[in-house]
């Protein structure tokens, strides 16, 4: 859970369902729960993904965007870069949570 200025407390969860498919959940004043198809650039660790139009609309309503998702080999965890309604990006390092499939939480 993290406090994001203007938006408030949010909890981010990225669950890898299988290679190329993940579930992104955001809970707080901003609510999202979406399956995302992705590819990973092995060199940079950057995820290429497309969000649904509904998700883009919800993010626009809060003047927020998901700038980037990348994998950090040093910490063995994903990093989600969020742009809230401020002139700066916030980098969220998700913590690994082991259930049945790899998932990451912040």
Short mmCIF file of C-alpha atoms in Angstrom, two decimals:
data_model
loop_
_atom_site.label_atom_id
_atom_site.label_comp_id
_atom_site.label_asym_id
_atom_site.label_seq_id
_atom_site.Cartn_x
_atom_site.Cartn_y
_atom_site.Cartn_z
CA UNK A 1 0.00 0.00 0.00
CA UNK A 2 1.28 3.44 -0.91
CA UNK A 3 0.09 7.01 -0.52
CA UNK A 4 -0.04 8.84 -3.85
CA UNK A 5 -0.55 12.61 -3.62
CA UNK A 6 -4.02 13.75 -4.74
CA UNK A 7 -5.27 10.14 -5.16
CA UNK A 8 -4.58 8.86 -1.65
CA UNK A 9 -3.78 5.32 -0.49
CA UNK A 10 -3.61 2.70 -3.22
CA UNK A 11 -2.66 -0.96 -3.28
CA UNK A 12 -1.12 -2.38 -6.46
CA UNK A 13 -1.03 -6.09 -7.30
CA UNK A 14 0.49 -7.56 -10.44
CA UNK A 15 -0.15 -11.28 -10.79
CA UNK A 16 1.57 -13.23 -13.54
CA UNK A 17 -0.97 -15.78 -14.72
CA UNK A 18 1.20 -17.29 -17.45
CA UNK A 19 3.84 -16.16 -19.92
CA UNK A 20 2.34 -13.15 -21.72
CA UNK A 21 -0.72 -12.75 -19.46
CA UNK A 22 -0.95 -10.88 -16.17
CA UNK A 23 -3.66 -9.47 -13.93
CA UNK A 24 -3.31 -5.89 -12.69
CA UNK A 25 -5.34 -4.87 -9.66
CA UNK A 26 -5.38 -1.40 -8.11
CA UNK A 27 -7.44 -0.86 -4.98
CA UNK A 28 -8.23 2.40 -3.22
CA UNK A 29 -10.13 5.39 -4.55
CA UNK A 30 -8.89 4.24 -7.94
CA UNK A 31 -10.26 0.74 -8.65
CA UNK A 32 -8.92 -1.46 -11.46
CA UNK A 33 -8.94 -5.18 -12.07
CA UNK A 34 -7.77 -6.09 -15.55
CA UNK A 35 -6.17 -8.91 -17.49
CA UNK A 36 -3.26 -7.59 -19.51
CA UNK A 37 -1.44 -9.26 -22.38
CA UNK A 38 2.22 -8.33 -22.36
CA UNK A 39 5.63 -8.94 -23.91
CA UNK A 40 8.95 -8.36 -22.14
CA UNK A 41 11.99 -6.83 -23.80
CA UNK A 42 14.67 -9.16 -22.43
CA UNK A 43 17.40 -6.53 -22.77
CA UNK A 44 15.72 -3.70 -20.84
CA UNK A 45 13.18 -5.69 -18.82
CA UNK A 46 10.44 -3.33 -20.02
CA UNK A 47 6.91 -4.71 -20.42
CA UNK A 48 5.01 -3.79 -23.59
CA UNK A 49 1.26 -3.86 -22.87
CA UNK A 50 -2.05 -2.36 -23.91
CA UNK A 51 -4.73 -1.29 -21.48
CA UNK A 52 -8.41 -1.56 -22.33
CA UNK A 53 -10.34 1.59 -23.24
CA UNK A 54 -12.34 1.26 -20.00
CA UNK A 55 -9.13 1.24 -17.94
CA UNK A 56 -7.74 4.21 -19.86
CA UNK A 57 -10.99 6.09 -19.15
CA UNK A 58 -10.79 5.32 -15.42
CA UNK A 59 -7.17 6.48 -15.28
CA UNK A 60 -8.03 9.68 -17.21
CA UNK A 61 -10.84 10.41 -14.75
CA UNK A 62 -8.16 10.59 -12.03
CA UNK A 63 -5.67 12.34 -14.36
CA UNK A 64 -3.33 9.41 -13.81
CA UNK A 65 -1.48 7.09 -16.17
CA UNK A 66 0.63 3.95 -16.05
CA UNK A 67 3.83 5.12 -17.69
CA UNK A 68 5.79 1.90 -17.66
CA UNK A 69 6.14 -1.54 -16.11
CA UNK A 70 9.58 -3.12 -16.03
CA UNK A 71 11.31 -6.06 -14.40
CA UNK A 72 14.32 -5.39 -12.17
CA UNK A 73 16.71 -8.35 -12.13
CA UNK A 74 18.65 -7.01 -9.12
CA UNK A 75 15.61 -7.13 -6.84
CA UNK A 76 13.77 -9.87 -8.80
CA UNK A 77 10.62 -7.76 -8.85
CA UNK A 78 8.59 -5.57 -11.17
CA UNK A 79 8.56 -1.80 -11.03
CA UNK A 80 5.40 0.12 -11.94
CA UNK A 81 5.87 3.75 -12.94
CA UNK A 82 2.74 5.83 -12.30
CA UNK A 83 2.12 9.44 -13.28
CA UNK A 84 -0.40 10.94 -10.84
CA UNK A 85 -1.96 14.38 -11.41
CA UNK A 86 1.40 15.96 -10.54
CA UNK A 87 4.34 16.93 -12.77
CA UNK A 88 6.37 13.87 -11.73
CA UNK A 89 6.39 10.09 -12.03
CA UNK A 90 6.26 7.76 -9.03
CA UNK A 91 8.24 4.52 -9.23
CA UNK A 92 6.66 1.65 -7.27
CA UNK A 93 8.81 -1.41 -6.53
CA UNK A 94 6.45 -4.31 -5.96
CA UNK A 95 7.28 -6.98 -3.40
CA UNK A 96 7.08 -10.64 -4.31
CA UNK A 97 4.22 -12.53 -2.73
CA UNK A 98 4.14 -16.29 -3.25
CA UNK A 99 0.75 -17.90 -3.68
CA UNK A 100 0.07 -20.41 -6.47
CA UNK A 101 1.42 -18.19 -9.23
CA UNK A 102 3.99 -15.41 -9.02
CA UNK A 103 2.35 -12.18 -7.89
CA UNK A 104 3.72 -8.87 -6.76
CA UNK A 105 2.25 -6.45 -4.25
CA UNK A 106 2.77 -2.86 -3.19
#
